[in-house]
Short mmCIF file of N, CA and C in Angstrom, two decimals:
data_model
loop_
_atom_site.label_atom_id
_atom_site.label_comp_id
_atom_site.label_asym_id
_atom_site.label_seq_id
_atom_site.Cartn_x
_atom_site.Cartn_y
_atom_site.Cartn_z
N MET V 1 2.57 3.70 -9.48
CA MET V 1 1.20 4.03 -9.20
C MET V 1 0.31 2.95 -9.81
N VAL V 2 -0.70 2.57 -9.06
CA VAL V 2 -1.63 1.55 -9.52
C VAL V 2 -2.58 2.18 -10.53
N THR V 3 -2.72 1.55 -11.65
CA THR V 3 -3.66 2.05 -12.65
C THR V 3 -4.70 0.98 -12.91
N ARG V 4 -5.74 1.39 -13.56
CA ARG V 4 -6.81 0.45 -13.88
C ARG V 4 -6.27 -0.69 -14.74
N LYS V 5 -5.37 -0.34 -15.66
CA LYS V 5 -4.79 -1.35 -16.55
C LYS V 5 -4.02 -2.38 -15.74
N ASN V 6 -3.18 -1.93 -14.80
CA ASN V 6 -2.42 -2.87 -13.99
C ASN V 6 -3.33 -3.74 -13.14
N LEU V 7 -4.36 -3.14 -12.54
CA LEU V 7 -5.29 -3.90 -11.72
C LEU V 7 -6.01 -4.94 -12.56
N LEU V 8 -6.47 -4.54 -13.74
CA LEU V 8 -7.16 -5.48 -14.60
C LEU V 8 -6.24 -6.60 -15.06
N VAL V 9 -4.97 -6.30 -15.31
CA VAL V 9 -4.01 -7.33 -15.69
C VAL V 9 -3.84 -8.33 -14.56
N VAL V 10 -3.73 -7.84 -13.32
CA VAL V 10 -3.58 -8.73 -12.17
C VAL V 10 -4.84 -9.58 -12.00
N VAL V 11 -6.02 -8.96 -12.07
CA VAL V 11 -7.28 -9.71 -11.92
C VAL V 11 -7.41 -10.73 -13.05
N PHE V 12 -7.12 -10.34 -14.29
CA PHE V 12 -7.20 -11.25 -15.41
C PHE V 12 -6.21 -12.41 -15.24
N THR V 13 -4.98 -12.09 -14.83
CA THR V 13 -3.97 -13.13 -14.61
C THR V 13 -4.44 -14.11 -13.54
N LEU V 14 -5.01 -13.58 -12.46
CA LEU V 14 -5.51 -14.43 -11.39
C LEU V 14 -6.64 -15.32 -11.91
N MET V 15 -7.58 -14.73 -12.66
CA MET V 15 -8.70 -15.51 -13.17
C MET V 15 -8.23 -16.56 -14.18
N LEU V 16 -7.28 -16.21 -15.03
CA LEU V 16 -6.74 -17.16 -15.99
C LEU V 16 -6.02 -18.29 -15.27
N ALA V 17 -5.22 -17.94 -14.29
CA ALA V 17 -4.50 -18.96 -13.53
C ALA V 17 -5.48 -19.89 -12.83
N VAL V 18 -6.54 -19.33 -12.31
CA VAL V 18 -7.56 -20.13 -11.62
C VAL V 18 -8.22 -21.09 -12.60
N SER V 19 -8.59 -20.59 -13.76
CA SER V 19 -9.30 -21.44 -14.71
C SER V 19 -8.40 -22.54 -15.27
N LEU V 20 -7.12 -22.29 -15.40
CA LEU V 20 -6.20 -23.28 -15.94
C LEU V 20 -5.71 -24.28 -14.90
N SER V 21 -5.82 -23.94 -13.64
CA SER V 21 -5.21 -24.78 -12.62
C SER V 21 -6.17 -25.68 -11.89
N GLY V 22 -7.47 -25.47 -12.07
CA GLY V 22 -8.41 -26.25 -11.28
C GLY V 22 -8.26 -25.91 -9.82
N CYS V 23 -8.23 -24.64 -9.51
CA CYS V 23 -7.96 -24.19 -8.16
C CYS V 23 -9.10 -24.54 -7.22
N MET V 24 -8.91 -24.17 -5.97
CA MET V 24 -9.88 -24.46 -4.93
C MET V 24 -11.03 -23.46 -4.98
N MET V 25 -12.18 -23.93 -4.62
CA MET V 25 -13.31 -23.05 -4.37
C MET V 25 -13.45 -22.99 -2.86
N GLY V 26 -13.76 -21.84 -2.36
CA GLY V 26 -13.93 -21.73 -0.91
C GLY V 26 -13.50 -20.36 -0.45
N GLN V 27 -13.11 -20.31 0.79
CA GLN V 27 -12.73 -19.05 1.41
C GLN V 27 -11.23 -19.03 1.68
N ALA V 28 -10.64 -17.86 1.53
CA ALA V 28 -9.23 -17.67 1.87
C ALA V 28 -9.10 -17.63 3.38
N MET V 29 -7.88 -17.82 3.86
CA MET V 29 -7.60 -17.79 5.30
C MET V 29 -7.57 -16.35 5.79
N MET V 30 -8.73 -15.77 6.03
CA MET V 30 -8.82 -14.38 6.45
C MET V 30 -9.27 -14.28 7.90
N PRO V 31 -8.73 -13.32 8.65
CA PRO V 31 -9.22 -13.10 10.01
C PRO V 31 -10.68 -12.63 9.97
N ASP V 32 -11.39 -12.95 11.02
CA ASP V 32 -12.81 -12.58 11.10
C ASP V 32 -12.94 -11.27 11.87
N ARG V 33 -12.55 -10.17 11.23
CA ARG V 33 -12.70 -8.86 11.85
C ARG V 33 -12.85 -7.81 10.76
N GLU V 34 -13.54 -6.75 11.13
CA GLU V 34 -13.76 -5.64 10.22
C GLU V 34 -12.71 -4.56 10.47
N VAL V 35 -12.34 -3.86 9.42
CA VAL V 35 -11.41 -2.75 9.51
C VAL V 35 -12.17 -1.50 9.11
N GLU V 36 -12.23 -0.53 10.01
CA GLU V 36 -12.96 0.71 9.74
C GLU V 36 -12.15 1.60 8.78
N ILE V 37 -12.82 2.09 7.76
CA ILE V 37 -12.21 3.02 6.81
C ILE V 37 -12.82 4.38 7.07
N SER V 38 -11.97 5.37 7.38
CA SER V 38 -12.49 6.73 7.63
C SER V 38 -11.44 7.76 7.24
N MET V 39 -11.90 8.98 7.00
CA MET V 39 -11.00 10.08 6.67
C MET V 39 -10.12 10.42 7.88
N ASP V 40 -10.69 10.36 9.10
CA ASP V 40 -9.89 10.64 10.30
C ASP V 40 -8.74 9.66 10.45
N ALA V 41 -9.03 8.37 10.22
CA ALA V 41 -7.97 7.36 10.32
C ALA V 41 -6.94 7.57 9.22
N ALA V 42 -7.38 7.95 8.01
CA ALA V 42 -6.44 8.21 6.90
C ALA V 42 -5.51 9.37 7.25
N MET V 43 -6.07 10.43 7.83
CA MET V 43 -5.25 11.58 8.21
C MET V 43 -4.26 11.21 9.32
N ALA V 44 -4.72 10.40 10.28
CA ALA V 44 -3.82 9.95 11.35
C ALA V 44 -2.70 9.10 10.76
N GLY V 45 -3.04 8.22 9.82
CA GLY V 45 -2.03 7.40 9.16
C GLY V 45 -1.05 8.22 8.37
N GLN V 46 -1.55 9.25 7.68
CA GLN V 46 -0.68 10.13 6.91
C GLN V 46 0.27 10.87 7.83
N ASN V 47 -0.23 11.38 8.96
CA ASN V 47 0.63 12.08 9.91
C ASN V 47 1.70 11.16 10.47
N LYS V 48 1.33 9.93 10.80
CA LYS V 48 2.32 8.96 11.30
C LYS V 48 3.36 8.63 10.23
N ALA V 49 2.92 8.51 8.98
CA ALA V 49 3.85 8.21 7.89
C ALA V 49 4.84 9.36 7.68
N ILE V 50 4.35 10.59 7.77
CA ILE V 50 5.23 11.75 7.61
C ILE V 50 6.22 11.80 8.77
N GLN V 51 5.74 11.62 9.98
CA GLN V 51 6.64 11.60 11.15
C GLN V 51 7.65 10.46 11.03
N GLY V 52 7.17 9.31 10.53
CA GLY V 52 8.06 8.16 10.35
C GLY V 52 9.14 8.41 9.32
N ALA V 53 8.80 9.15 8.27
CA ALA V 53 9.80 9.48 7.26
C ALA V 53 10.91 10.33 7.87
N LEU V 54 10.55 11.16 8.84
CA LEU V 54 11.54 12.01 9.49
C LEU V 54 12.32 11.26 10.57
N SER V 55 11.62 10.39 11.32
CA SER V 55 12.27 9.70 12.44
C SER V 55 12.87 8.35 12.05
N GLY V 56 12.44 7.80 10.91
CA GLY V 56 12.99 6.53 10.47
C GLY V 56 12.11 5.33 10.76
N GLN V 57 10.98 5.54 11.47
CA GLN V 57 10.11 4.41 11.77
C GLN V 57 8.68 4.89 11.96
N ALA V 58 7.73 4.14 11.41
CA ALA V 58 6.31 4.48 11.55
C ALA V 58 5.53 3.21 11.84
N THR V 59 4.64 3.29 12.82
CA THR V 59 3.75 2.19 13.15
C THR V 59 2.32 2.65 12.91
N LEU V 60 1.60 1.92 12.06
CA LEU V 60 0.22 2.25 11.73
C LEU V 60 -0.69 1.10 12.13
N THR V 61 -1.91 1.45 12.54
CA THR V 61 -2.92 0.44 12.83
C THR V 61 -3.55 -0.03 11.53
N GLU V 62 -4.34 -1.10 11.61
CA GLU V 62 -5.03 -1.60 10.43
C GLU V 62 -5.94 -0.52 9.83
N SER V 63 -6.66 0.19 10.69
CA SER V 63 -7.58 1.21 10.21
C SER V 63 -6.84 2.37 9.56
N GLU V 64 -5.73 2.81 10.16
CA GLU V 64 -4.95 3.91 9.60
C GLU V 64 -4.35 3.53 8.25
N PHE V 65 -3.75 2.35 8.18
CA PHE V 65 -3.12 1.89 6.94
C PHE V 65 -4.18 1.71 5.84
N SER V 66 -5.27 1.01 6.17
CA SER V 66 -6.34 0.75 5.20
C SER V 66 -6.98 2.04 4.72
N SER V 67 -7.27 2.94 5.64
CA SER V 67 -7.90 4.21 5.28
C SER V 67 -6.98 5.05 4.42
N LEU V 68 -5.69 5.09 4.76
CA LEU V 68 -4.72 5.87 3.99
C LEU V 68 -4.61 5.33 2.56
N ILE V 69 -4.48 4.03 2.41
CA ILE V 69 -4.37 3.42 1.08
C ILE V 69 -5.65 3.67 0.28
N THR V 70 -6.80 3.50 0.92
CA THR V 70 -8.08 3.72 0.25
C THR V 70 -8.21 5.16 -0.23
N MET V 71 -7.91 6.11 0.66
CA MET V 71 -8.03 7.53 0.30
C MET V 71 -7.03 7.92 -0.79
N LEU V 72 -5.81 7.41 -0.71
CA LEU V 72 -4.82 7.71 -1.75
C LEU V 72 -5.26 7.17 -3.11
N LEU V 73 -5.81 5.96 -3.13
CA LEU V 73 -6.31 5.41 -4.39
C LEU V 73 -7.43 6.27 -4.95
N GLN V 74 -8.35 6.68 -4.10
CA GLN V 74 -9.47 7.48 -4.55
C GLN V 74 -9.02 8.85 -5.05
N GLN V 75 -8.06 9.47 -4.37
CA GLN V 75 -7.59 10.79 -4.76
C GLN V 75 -6.71 10.77 -5.99
N ASN V 76 -5.83 9.79 -6.09
CA ASN V 76 -4.84 9.78 -7.17
C ASN V 76 -5.26 9.04 -8.42
N ALA V 77 -6.14 8.07 -8.28
CA ALA V 77 -6.52 7.27 -9.45
C ALA V 77 -7.95 7.53 -9.89
N GLY V 78 -8.77 8.01 -8.99
CA GLY V 78 -10.16 8.30 -9.34
C GLY V 78 -10.87 7.08 -9.89
N SER V 79 -11.53 7.25 -11.01
CA SER V 79 -12.32 6.16 -11.59
C SER V 79 -11.46 5.17 -12.38
N GLU V 80 -10.17 5.44 -12.53
CA GLU V 80 -9.31 4.52 -13.27
C GLU V 80 -9.07 3.22 -12.52
N VAL V 81 -9.18 3.25 -11.19
CA VAL V 81 -9.01 2.05 -10.39
C VAL V 81 -10.36 1.71 -9.80
N PRO V 82 -10.96 0.60 -10.23
CA PRO V 82 -12.32 0.27 -9.80
C PRO V 82 -12.38 -0.35 -8.40
N ILE V 83 -11.70 0.26 -7.44
CA ILE V 83 -11.68 -0.25 -6.07
C ILE V 83 -12.43 0.71 -5.17
N ASP V 84 -13.36 0.16 -4.39
CA ASP V 84 -14.14 0.95 -3.44
C ASP V 84 -13.36 1.19 -2.16
N SER V 85 -12.71 0.13 -1.64
CA SER V 85 -11.92 0.26 -0.42
C SER V 85 -10.90 -0.86 -0.35
N VAL V 86 -9.87 -0.62 0.45
CA VAL V 86 -8.83 -1.62 0.69
C VAL V 86 -8.79 -1.86 2.20
N GLN V 87 -8.88 -3.12 2.58
CA GLN V 87 -8.79 -3.47 4.00
C GLN V 87 -7.54 -4.31 4.19
N ALA V 88 -6.68 -3.85 5.10
CA ALA V 88 -5.48 -4.59 5.44
C ALA V 88 -5.57 -5.03 6.90
N MET V 89 -5.25 -6.28 7.14
CA MET V 89 -5.24 -6.82 8.50
C MET V 89 -3.85 -7.41 8.76
N PHE V 90 -3.38 -7.21 9.97
CA PHE V 90 -2.04 -7.63 10.32
C PHE V 90 -2.05 -8.54 11.54
N ASP V 91 -1.32 -9.63 11.44
CA ASP V 91 -1.03 -10.53 12.55
C ASP V 91 0.49 -10.70 12.56
N PRO V 92 1.07 -11.18 13.66
CA PRO V 92 2.52 -11.36 13.66
C PRO V 92 2.99 -12.22 12.48
N GLY V 93 3.83 -11.65 11.64
CA GLY V 93 4.38 -12.36 10.49
C GLY V 93 3.41 -12.60 9.35
N LYS V 94 2.26 -11.94 9.35
CA LYS V 94 1.25 -12.20 8.32
C LYS V 94 0.52 -10.92 7.97
N ILE V 95 0.21 -10.77 6.67
CA ILE V 95 -0.57 -9.63 6.20
C ILE V 95 -1.71 -10.18 5.33
N TYR V 96 -2.87 -9.57 5.50
CA TYR V 96 -4.06 -9.92 4.74
C TYR V 96 -4.56 -8.64 4.08
N ILE V 97 -4.72 -8.65 2.78
CA ILE V 97 -5.20 -7.46 2.08
C ILE V 97 -6.40 -7.85 1.22
N VAL V 98 -7.48 -7.09 1.36
CA VAL V 98 -8.70 -7.31 0.58
C VAL V 98 -9.05 -6.01 -0.12
N ALA V 99 -9.19 -6.07 -1.44
CA ALA V 99 -9.65 -4.92 -2.21
C ALA V 99 -11.10 -5.18 -2.59
N ASN V 100 -11.98 -4.33 -2.07
CA ASN V 100 -13.40 -4.43 -2.39
C ASN V 100 -13.65 -3.62 -3.66
N LEU V 101 -14.11 -4.30 -4.70
CA LEU V 101 -14.31 -3.66 -5.99
C LEU V 101 -15.55 -2.77 -5.97
N ALA V 102 -15.48 -1.66 -6.68
CA ALA V 102 -16.61 -0.73 -6.76
C ALA V 102 -17.78 -1.37 -7.51
N GLN V 103 -17.48 -2.19 -8.50
CA GLN V 103 -18.50 -2.91 -9.26
C GLN V 103 -18.06 -4.35 -9.40
N SER V 104 -18.99 -5.24 -9.33
CA SER V 104 -18.71 -6.66 -9.50
C SER V 104 -18.20 -6.91 -10.92
N VAL V 105 -17.16 -7.75 -11.03
CA VAL V 105 -16.60 -8.12 -12.33
C VAL V 105 -16.75 -9.63 -12.46
N GLY V 106 -17.66 -10.06 -13.32
CA GLY V 106 -17.88 -11.50 -13.50
C GLY V 106 -18.33 -12.18 -12.22
N GLY V 107 -19.09 -11.48 -11.41
CA GLY V 107 -19.56 -12.04 -10.14
C GLY V 107 -18.56 -11.94 -9.01
N ILE V 108 -17.41 -11.34 -9.28
CA ILE V 108 -16.38 -11.19 -8.25
C ILE V 108 -16.45 -9.78 -7.70
N ASP V 109 -16.60 -9.68 -6.38
CA ASP V 109 -16.71 -8.35 -5.77
C ASP V 109 -15.51 -7.98 -4.91
N LYS V 110 -14.59 -8.93 -4.71
CA LYS V 110 -13.38 -8.62 -3.96
C LYS V 110 -12.24 -9.53 -4.39
N VAL V 111 -11.04 -8.99 -4.30
CA VAL V 111 -9.82 -9.75 -4.56
C VAL V 111 -8.90 -9.53 -3.37
N GLY V 112 -8.03 -10.48 -3.12
CA GLY V 112 -7.17 -10.31 -1.97
C GLY V 112 -5.95 -11.20 -1.97
N LEU V 113 -5.12 -10.95 -0.97
CA LEU V 113 -3.85 -11.64 -0.81
C LEU V 113 -3.64 -12.00 0.65
N VAL V 114 -2.98 -13.13 0.87
CA VAL V 114 -2.59 -13.55 2.22
C VAL V 114 -1.12 -13.94 2.12
N GLY V 115 -0.29 -13.38 2.98
CA GLY V 115 1.12 -13.73 2.96
C GLY V 115 1.91 -12.92 3.95
N ASN V 116 3.16 -12.68 3.63
CA ASN V 116 3.99 -11.84 4.48
C ASN V 116 4.87 -10.94 3.61
N VAL V 117 5.37 -9.91 4.26
CA VAL V 117 6.21 -8.93 3.58
C VAL V 117 7.63 -9.10 4.10
N VAL V 118 8.58 -9.13 3.18
CA VAL V 118 9.98 -9.24 3.55
C VAL V 118 10.77 -8.11 2.90
N VAL V 119 11.89 -7.78 3.52
CA VAL V 119 12.79 -6.77 2.96
C VAL V 119 14.17 -7.42 2.87
N GLN V 120 14.71 -7.43 1.66
CA GLN V 120 16.05 -7.97 1.46
C GLN V 120 16.81 -6.99 0.58
N ASP V 121 17.97 -6.57 1.05
CA ASP V 121 18.79 -5.60 0.33
C ASP V 121 18.00 -4.33 0.01
N HIS V 122 17.20 -3.87 0.97
CA HIS V 122 16.40 -2.65 0.86
C HIS V 122 15.33 -2.73 -0.22
N ILE V 123 14.93 -3.94 -0.59
CA ILE V 123 13.87 -4.14 -1.56
C ILE V 123 12.72 -4.86 -0.87
N VAL V 124 11.55 -4.23 -0.90
CA VAL V 124 10.35 -4.82 -0.29
C VAL V 124 9.76 -5.83 -1.27
N SER V 125 9.39 -6.99 -0.75
CA SER V 125 8.72 -7.99 -1.59
C SER V 125 7.70 -8.75 -0.75
N VAL V 126 6.79 -9.42 -1.43
CA VAL V 126 5.78 -10.22 -0.75
C VAL V 126 6.01 -11.69 -1.04
N GLU V 127 5.66 -12.50 -0.07
CA GLU V 127 5.63 -13.96 -0.22
C GLU V 127 4.19 -14.36 0.06
N LEU V 128 3.49 -14.82 -0.97
CA LEU V 128 2.07 -15.11 -0.84
C LEU V 128 1.80 -16.56 -0.46
N ASP V 129 0.88 -16.73 0.49
CA ASP V 129 0.35 -18.05 0.81
C ASP V 129 -0.86 -18.34 -0.08
N GLN V 130 -1.68 -17.30 -0.27
CA GLN V 130 -2.89 -17.43 -1.07
C GLN V 130 -3.18 -16.11 -1.78
N ALA V 131 -3.88 -16.23 -2.88
CA ALA V 131 -4.49 -15.08 -3.56
C ALA V 131 -5.90 -15.51 -3.90
N PHE V 132 -6.83 -14.57 -3.87
CA PHE V 132 -8.20 -14.96 -4.17
C PHE V 132 -8.94 -13.88 -4.92
N ALA V 133 -9.93 -14.33 -5.65
CA ALA V 133 -10.87 -13.46 -6.36
C ALA V 133 -12.24 -14.08 -6.09
N GLY V 134 -13.05 -13.38 -5.29
CA GLY V 134 -14.33 -13.95 -4.88
C GLY V 134 -14.10 -15.21 -4.08
N ASN V 135 -14.68 -16.34 -4.52
CA ASN V 135 -14.50 -17.62 -3.83
C ASN V 135 -13.46 -18.51 -4.48
N LEU V 136 -12.72 -17.99 -5.46
CA LEU V 136 -11.67 -18.75 -6.11
C LEU V 136 -10.35 -18.46 -5.43
N VAL V 137 -9.71 -19.50 -4.92
CA VAL V 137 -8.49 -19.34 -4.14
C VAL V 137 -7.35 -20.09 -4.81
N VAL V 138 -6.21 -19.43 -4.96
CA VAL V 138 -5.02 -20.09 -5.50
C VAL V 138 -3.91 -20.02 -4.46
N SER V 139 -3.03 -21.01 -4.51
CA SER V 139 -1.87 -21.03 -3.62
C SER V 139 -0.72 -21.70 -4.36
N GLY V 140 0.39 -21.87 -3.68
CA GLY V 140 1.54 -22.55 -4.28
C GLY V 140 2.14 -21.79 -5.44
N GLY V 141 2.40 -22.50 -6.53
CA GLY V 141 3.06 -21.92 -7.69
C GLY V 141 2.28 -20.79 -8.33
N LEU V 142 0.96 -20.89 -8.34
CA LEU V 142 0.16 -19.82 -8.93
C LEU V 142 0.23 -18.56 -8.09
N ALA V 143 0.23 -18.72 -6.76
CA ALA V 143 0.37 -17.55 -5.89
C ALA V 143 1.75 -16.93 -6.08
N SER V 144 2.76 -17.75 -6.35
CA SER V 144 4.11 -17.23 -6.61
C SER V 144 4.16 -16.39 -7.88
N LEU V 145 3.41 -16.79 -8.90
CA LEU V 145 3.35 -16.00 -10.13
C LEU V 145 2.75 -14.62 -9.87
N ILE V 146 1.71 -14.59 -9.05
CA ILE V 146 1.09 -13.32 -8.70
C ILE V 146 2.05 -12.48 -7.86
N ALA V 147 2.75 -13.13 -6.92
CA ALA V 147 3.73 -12.42 -6.09
C ALA V 147 4.83 -11.82 -6.95
N ASP V 148 5.27 -12.54 -7.97
CA ASP V 148 6.31 -12.01 -8.87
C ASP V 148 5.86 -10.72 -9.53
N ARG V 149 4.61 -10.66 -9.94
CA ARG V 149 4.07 -9.45 -10.58
C ARG V 149 4.02 -8.29 -9.58
N ILE V 150 3.59 -8.58 -8.36
CA ILE V 150 3.54 -7.55 -7.32
C ILE V 150 4.94 -7.08 -6.98
N ASN V 151 5.88 -8.01 -6.84
CA ASN V 151 7.25 -7.67 -6.48
C ASN V 151 7.92 -6.82 -7.55
N ALA V 152 7.58 -7.04 -8.80
CA ALA V 152 8.13 -6.20 -9.87
C ALA V 152 7.67 -4.75 -9.68
N ALA V 153 6.41 -4.57 -9.25
CA ALA V 153 5.90 -3.22 -9.01
C ALA V 153 6.52 -2.60 -7.76
N LEU V 154 6.79 -3.43 -6.75
CA LEU V 154 7.38 -2.92 -5.50
C LEU V 154 8.85 -2.55 -5.65
N ASN V 155 9.51 -3.10 -6.65
CA ASN V 155 10.94 -2.84 -6.87
C ASN V 155 11.11 -1.51 -7.61
N ASP V 156 10.66 -0.45 -6.97
CA ASP V 156 10.67 0.89 -7.57
C ASP V 156 11.40 1.84 -6.62
N PRO V 157 12.50 2.43 -7.05
CA PRO V 157 13.26 3.31 -6.17
C PRO V 157 12.47 4.52 -5.67
N ARG V 158 11.39 4.88 -6.37
CA ARG V 158 10.57 6.02 -5.94
C ARG V 158 9.83 5.72 -4.65
N LEU V 159 9.76 4.45 -4.25
CA LEU V 159 9.07 4.09 -3.01
C LEU V 159 9.90 4.39 -1.77
N GLY V 160 11.12 4.81 -1.94
CA GLY V 160 11.97 5.11 -0.80
C GLY V 160 12.77 3.89 -0.39
N THR V 161 13.52 4.05 0.69
CA THR V 161 14.35 2.97 1.18
C THR V 161 13.74 2.39 2.45
N ILE V 162 13.11 1.25 2.32
CA ILE V 162 12.53 0.55 3.45
C ILE V 162 13.56 -0.49 3.90
N VAL V 163 13.90 -0.48 5.18
CA VAL V 163 14.89 -1.44 5.67
C VAL V 163 14.25 -2.52 6.53
N GLY V 164 12.97 -2.35 6.86
CA GLY V 164 12.30 -3.38 7.64
C GLY V 164 10.79 -3.19 7.66
N VAL V 165 10.08 -4.31 7.66
CA VAL V 165 8.62 -4.32 7.80
C VAL V 165 8.30 -5.39 8.83
N GLU V 166 7.57 -4.98 9.87
CA GLU V 166 7.20 -5.94 10.91
C GLU V 166 5.71 -5.81 11.16
N THR V 167 5.02 -6.95 11.12
CA THR V 167 3.59 -6.95 11.40
C THR V 167 3.35 -7.53 12.79
N GLY V 168 2.42 -6.91 13.49
CA GLY V 168 2.05 -7.37 14.83
C GLY V 168 0.55 -7.54 14.91
N ASP V 169 0.02 -7.63 16.10
CA ASP V 169 -1.42 -7.77 16.31
C ASP V 169 -2.12 -6.46 15.95
N GLY V 170 -2.57 -6.35 14.71
CA GLY V 170 -3.30 -5.17 14.27
C GLY V 170 -2.44 -3.98 13.90
N THR V 171 -1.13 -4.16 13.77
CA THR V 171 -0.24 -3.06 13.42
C THR V 171 0.81 -3.50 12.40
N VAL V 172 1.33 -2.50 11.69
CA VAL V 172 2.47 -2.71 10.81
C VAL V 172 3.48 -1.61 11.12
N THR V 173 4.75 -2.00 11.24
CA THR V 173 5.82 -1.04 11.50
C THR V 173 6.78 -1.05 10.31
N LEU V 174 6.97 0.13 9.74
CA LEU V 174 7.89 0.31 8.62
C LEU V 174 9.11 1.04 9.13
N SER V 175 10.29 0.48 8.85
CA SER V 175 11.55 1.14 9.20
C SER V 175 12.18 1.62 7.92
N MET V 176 12.55 2.91 7.92
CA MET V 176 13.11 3.53 6.72
C MET V 176 14.57 3.90 6.96
N GLY V 177 15.34 3.85 5.92
CA GLY V 177 16.75 4.20 6.04
C GLY V 177 17.17 5.13 4.92
N MET V 178 18.40 5.49 4.94
CA MET V 178 18.97 6.38 3.93
C MET V 178 19.69 5.58 2.88
#
C-alpha cells in the first residue's frame, strides 16, 4: 500500500537525484490528451477488474484505470497520500503516469513516470525512460534507480499473479494466472 512516507521518499529521492545530476529542465515525453477521472469510470474499472480476476484477463481504458487508482488512493490512504488524482495514459508498449499533488511541494505540483511494464517469472516490473517532478526530468541511470524502488514495491505476492501486461491505444490489458 502506498503511504505518505513512501511517496515522500520517492519524491525526495527524485529531487535529490535531480539536484546531484544536473538533470534536464523541460517537459517529459507525455501525450497531449486529458484523462477523465470520475466515480462512474472507477466503478466500471472495478467491475472489469473483478470480472478479470475470475476470467483471467481484464482490459481497462485510461479513464477506468486512472479513476480506479485515484479513488482507491483517496479511500484507502486519505490524507496520508498527498495526491489529488492519478492520470495514466497508454500507447502500444508505453505507459505514462502522472500524479497530480493535492498541494504544491517546493513549487512542484505533479510527478510522473514514462516507460513500460514487463512481466518476468510472474513478477511485474517497470522499465523507465523518464521520471519527472514538475519541470525537472531525469532519465538513464537515475530513472533506473527510481525504477528499482518501484520494482521493490511491485514485488509483493499480495498483488496476485500477473502473467502479462499489454498496453494499447488508450487501454491496458492485464492477464492473471494461478
